[in-house]
Amino acid sequence: QLQLQESGPGLVKPSETLSLTCTVSGGSINSYFYYWGWIRQPPGKGLEWIGNIYYNGNTYYNPSLKSRVTISVDTSKDQFSLNLNSVTAADAAVYYCGSTTLTINGAFDIWGQGTMVTVSS
Amino acid sequence: EIVLTQSPGTLSLSPGERATLSCRASQSVSSNYLAWYQQRPGQAPRLLIYGASSRATGIPDRFSGSGSGTDFTLTISRLDPEDFAVYYCQQYGRSPDTFGQGTKLEIK
């Protein structure tokens, strides 16, 4: 059973870079069958898709964040990562990593538990 | 981007009743790539329905999805106490993926 776990700092200063990692267990991140994504949820608000990365390294980002976001994969560690630079208070949210399969093709059927990131000096 | 509008914002029902949740898209959703999620307080969303009408693994058959094009519906045939939560729709047919604002299903 595939499982995901987010990790990273819970507090980031304004204008700095938010960096989170999602560790994959119970499956291989290098499998063509899965692809991976990040979603966030500001406190008390709805869900926002950040972007996806495929097994071949191709990435797709939300245009609203594209200039600030990078998603990458480290196959040696079965991890994928999110970097969001120049953060502001508007980036404070619970950040989730998720996975989907070629069968489901974009709906996230596996989610991490989420990690809260606060932006404050 | 495709804007998803969910209605109603809040739905008050009793256990055992039938719930009907709506998700309307600003443009046609490609290949009916429309999903529904349930989110309980303090938890990650859980995938219920994908492809507009396919139940995800382990989802009870009281949950069903229907619709095509721009109008989609999630139906819960008989509400169980554990079903009271927030429900989101998502379209993943055209980038960027987008989510609706959510419908809160509360106990009457």
Coordinates of C-alpha atoms in Angstrom, one line a residue:
Chain A
Q1 CA 0.0 0.0 0.0
L2 CA 1.5 3.3 -1.1
Q3 CA 2.0 5.8 1.6
L4 CA 3.2 9.4 1.6
Q5 CA 4.7 11.5 4.3
E6 CA 5.5 15.3 4.1
S7 CA 8.4 16.8 6.0
G8 CA 10.0 20.2 6.3
P9 CA 10.1 23.4 8.4
G10 CA 6.8 24.5 9.9
L11 CA 7.9 28.2 9.9
V12 CA 9.3 30.2 7.0
K13 CA 10.3 33.9 7.0
P14 CA 8.7 36.2 4.5
S15 CA 10.7 36.5 1.2
E16 CA 12.5 33.2 1.9
T17 CA 12.0 29.8 0.3
L18 CA 9.6 27.2 1.5
S19 CA 11.1 23.7 1.0
L20 CA 9.1 20.5 1.7
T21 CA 9.8 16.8 0.9
C22 CA 7.4 14.0 0.4
T23 CA 8.7 10.5 1.1
V24 CA 7.1 7.6 -0.7
S25 CA 6.9 4.2 0.8
G26 CA 5.2 1.0 -0.3
G27 CA 6.0 1.7 -4.0
S28 CA 8.6 3.1 -6.3
I29 CA 8.7 6.7 -7.1
N30 CA 10.4 5.7 -10.4
S31 CA 7.4 3.8 -11.6
Y32 CA 5.8 5.0 -14.9
F33 CA 2.5 4.0 -13.3
Y34 CA 2.4 6.8 -10.7
Y35 CA 2.8 10.5 -10.8
W36 CA 3.1 12.9 -8.0
G37 CA 1.7 16.3 -6.9
W38 CA 1.4 19.0 -4.3
I39 CA -1.8 20.6 -3.1
R40 CA -2.2 23.3 -0.4
Q41 CA -5.0 24.5 1.8
P42 CA -4.9 27.8 3.6
P43 CA -6.5 27.7 7.1
G44 CA -10.3 27.5 6.8
K45 CA -10.2 27.6 3.1
G46 CA -10.4 25.3 0.1
L47 CA -7.8 23.3 -1.9
E48 CA -5.4 24.7 -4.4
W49 CA -3.4 22.5 -6.9
I50 CA 0.3 23.5 -7.0
G51 CA 1.7 21.2 -9.6
N52 CA 2.6 17.6 -10.7
I53 CA 5.7 15.8 -11.6
Y54 CA 5.9 12.6 -13.8
Y55 CA 8.2 9.7 -13.7
N56 CA 10.2 11.1 -16.6
G57 CA 10.7 14.4 -14.8
N58 CA 8.1 16.4 -16.7
T59 CA 6.4 19.0 -14.5
Y60 CA 3.2 21.0 -14.7
Y61 CA 2.6 24.0 -12.5
N62 CA -0.3 26.2 -11.6
P63 CA 0.2 29.4 -13.6
S64 CA -0.6 31.4 -10.4
L65 CA 2.5 30.0 -8.8
K66 CA 4.6 29.0 -11.8
S67 CA 7.2 31.8 -11.4
R68 CA 8.0 30.8 -7.9
V69 CA 7.6 27.0 -7.7
T70 CA 9.8 24.0 -8.5
I71 CA 8.9 20.3 -8.0
S72 CA 11.7 17.8 -8.3
V73 CA 12.3 14.1 -7.7
D74 CA 15.1 12.3 -6.0
T75 CA 14.7 8.7 -7.1
S76 CA 17.6 7.5 -4.9
K77 CA 15.6 8.5 -1.8
D78 CA 12.1 7.8 -3.1
Q79 CA 11.3 11.4 -2.4
F80 CA 9.9 14.3 -4.3
S81 CA 10.2 17.9 -3.2
L82 CA 8.5 21.3 -3.4
N83 CA 10.3 24.6 -3.4
L84 CA 8.3 27.8 -3.3
N85 CA 10.4 31.0 -3.2
S86 CA 9.7 34.6 -2.2
V87 CA 6.9 33.5 0.2
T88 CA 4.4 35.8 1.8
A89 CA 1.7 35.4 4.4
A90 CA -0.6 34.3 1.6
D91 CA 1.5 31.1 1.2
A92 CA 0.7 30.0 4.8
A93 CA -1.2 26.8 4.4
V94 CA -1.4 23.0 5.0
Y95 CA 0.7 21.5 2.3
Y96 CA -0.2 18.0 1.1
C97 CA 1.6 15.7 -1.2
G98 CA -0.5 13.3 -3.3
S99 CA -0.2 10.6 -5.9
T100 CA -2.3 9.5 -8.8
T101 CA -2.0 6.7 -11.3
L102 CA -2.2 6.4 -15.0
T103 CA -5.6 4.7 -14.5
I104 CA -7.1 7.5 -12.4
N105 CA -5.0 10.1 -14.4
G106 CA -5.1 13.1 -12.2
A107 CA -7.3 12.6 -9.2
F108 CA -5.2 12.1 -6.1
D109 CA -6.1 8.8 -4.5
I110 CA -3.3 8.8 -2.0
W111 CA -2.5 11.8 0.2
G112 CA 0.0 12.5 2.9
Q113 CA -1.2 13.7 6.2
G114 CA -0.3 17.3 5.4
T115 CA 2.1 19.7 7.0
M116 CA 1.3 23.2 8.2
V117 CA 3.6 26.0 7.1
T118 CA 3.4 29.4 8.8
V119 CA 5.0 32.4 7.2
S120 CA 6.2 34.9 9.8
S121 CA 9.4 36.8 10.8
Chain B
E1 CA -8.8 28.2 -16.0
I2 CA -12.0 26.2 -15.3
V3 CA -13.9 27.5 -12.4
L4 CA -15.9 25.0 -10.4
T5 CA -18.9 26.2 -8.4
Q6 CA -20.4 23.9 -5.8
S7 CA -23.8 24.2 -4.4
P8 CA -25.2 24.4 -1.9
G9 CA -22.5 25.9 0.4
T10 CA -24.0 24.1 3.3
L11 CA -26.4 21.2 3.4
S12 CA -28.2 20.3 6.6
L13 CA -29.6 16.8 6.7
S14 CA -30.3 13.9 9.1
P15 CA -28.7 10.5 9.2
G16 CA -30.5 8.1 6.8
E17 CA -31.5 10.9 4.4
R18 CA -30.3 11.3 0.8
A19 CA -27.7 14.0 0.0
T20 CA -27.3 15.6 -3.5
L21 CA -24.3 17.8 -4.0
S22 CA -23.7 19.8 -7.2
C23 CA -20.6 20.9 -9.0
R24 CA -20.9 23.2 -12.1
A25 CA -18.0 24.0 -14.3
S26 CA -17.4 27.2 -16.3
Q27 CA -16.4 25.2 -19.3
S28 CA -16.8 21.6 -20.3
V29 CA -14.7 19.2 -18.4
S30 CA -12.5 17.2 -20.7
S31 CA -13.1 13.4 -20.7
N32 CA -15.3 13.9 -17.7
Y33 CA -12.1 14.2 -15.6
L34 CA -14.1 15.2 -12.5
A35 CA -13.4 13.9 -9.0
W36 CA -15.1 14.2 -5.6
Y37 CA -13.3 14.2 -2.3
Q38 CA -14.4 14.1 1.3
Q39 CA -12.5 16.0 4.0
R40 CA -13.2 15.5 7.7
P41 CA -11.8 18.1 10.2
G42 CA -8.0 17.8 10.7
Q43 CA -7.7 15.2 8.0
A44 CA -6.4 15.0 4.4
P45 CA -9.0 14.8 1.6
R46 CA -10.1 11.3 0.7
L47 CA -10.9 10.4 -3.0
L48 CA -14.4 9.2 -3.4
I49 CA -15.2 9.4 -7.1
Y50 CA -13.0 9.9 -10.2
G51 CA -13.9 10.1 -13.9
A52 CA -17.2 11.6 -12.8
S53 CA -18.7 8.2 -11.8
S54 CA -16.1 5.6 -10.8
R55 CA -15.8 4.9 -7.1
A56 CA -12.3 4.8 -5.7
T57 CA -11.0 1.7 -3.9
G58 CA -12.8 1.0 -0.7
I59 CA -15.6 3.6 -1.1
P60 CA -19.0 2.4 0.0
D61 CA -21.6 2.0 -2.7
R62 CA -23.9 4.6 -1.1
F63 CA -21.6 7.2 -2.8
S64 CA -22.3 7.7 -6.5
G65 CA -21.2 10.3 -9.0
S66 CA -23.0 11.3 -12.2
G67 CA -22.9 14.0 -14.8
S68 CA -21.0 15.2 -17.8
G69 CA -19.9 18.3 -19.6
T70 CA -20.4 21.1 -17.1
D71 CA -22.8 19.6 -14.6
F72 CA -21.9 17.0 -12.1
T73 CA -23.5 15.5 -9.0
L74 CA -22.4 13.5 -6.0
T75 CA -25.2 11.5 -4.3
I76 CA -25.0 9.9 -0.9
S77 CA -28.0 7.5 -0.8
R78 CA -28.4 7.1 2.9
L79 CA -26.3 9.3 5.2
D80 CA -24.2 7.7 7.8
P81 CA -23.0 9.8 10.8
E82 CA -19.4 9.6 9.5
D83 CA -20.5 11.2 6.2
F84 CA -20.9 14.6 7.7
A85 CA -17.9 16.5 6.4
V86 CA -16.8 18.9 3.6
Y87 CA -16.9 17.7 0.0
Y88 CA -14.9 19.1 -2.8
C89 CA -15.0 18.5 -6.5
Q90 CA -11.9 18.8 -8.7
Q91 CA -11.4 18.9 -12.5
Y92 CA -8.2 17.5 -13.8
G93 CA -9.0 17.5 -17.5
R94 CA -7.4 20.8 -18.3
S95 CA -4.5 22.4 -16.7
P96 CA -4.4 24.0 -14.2
D97 CA -6.4 21.5 -12.1
T98 CA -9.0 23.3 -10.1
F99 CA -11.1 22.6 -7.1
G100 CA -14.6 23.8 -6.1
Q101 CA -15.0 25.9 -3.0
G102 CA -16.6 23.0 -1.1
T103 CA -20.0 22.0 0.3
K104 CA -20.3 21.4 4.0
L105 CA -22.6 18.6 4.9
E106 CA -23.8 19.1 8.5
I107 CA -26.1 17.2 10.8
K108 CA -29.6 18.8 11.0

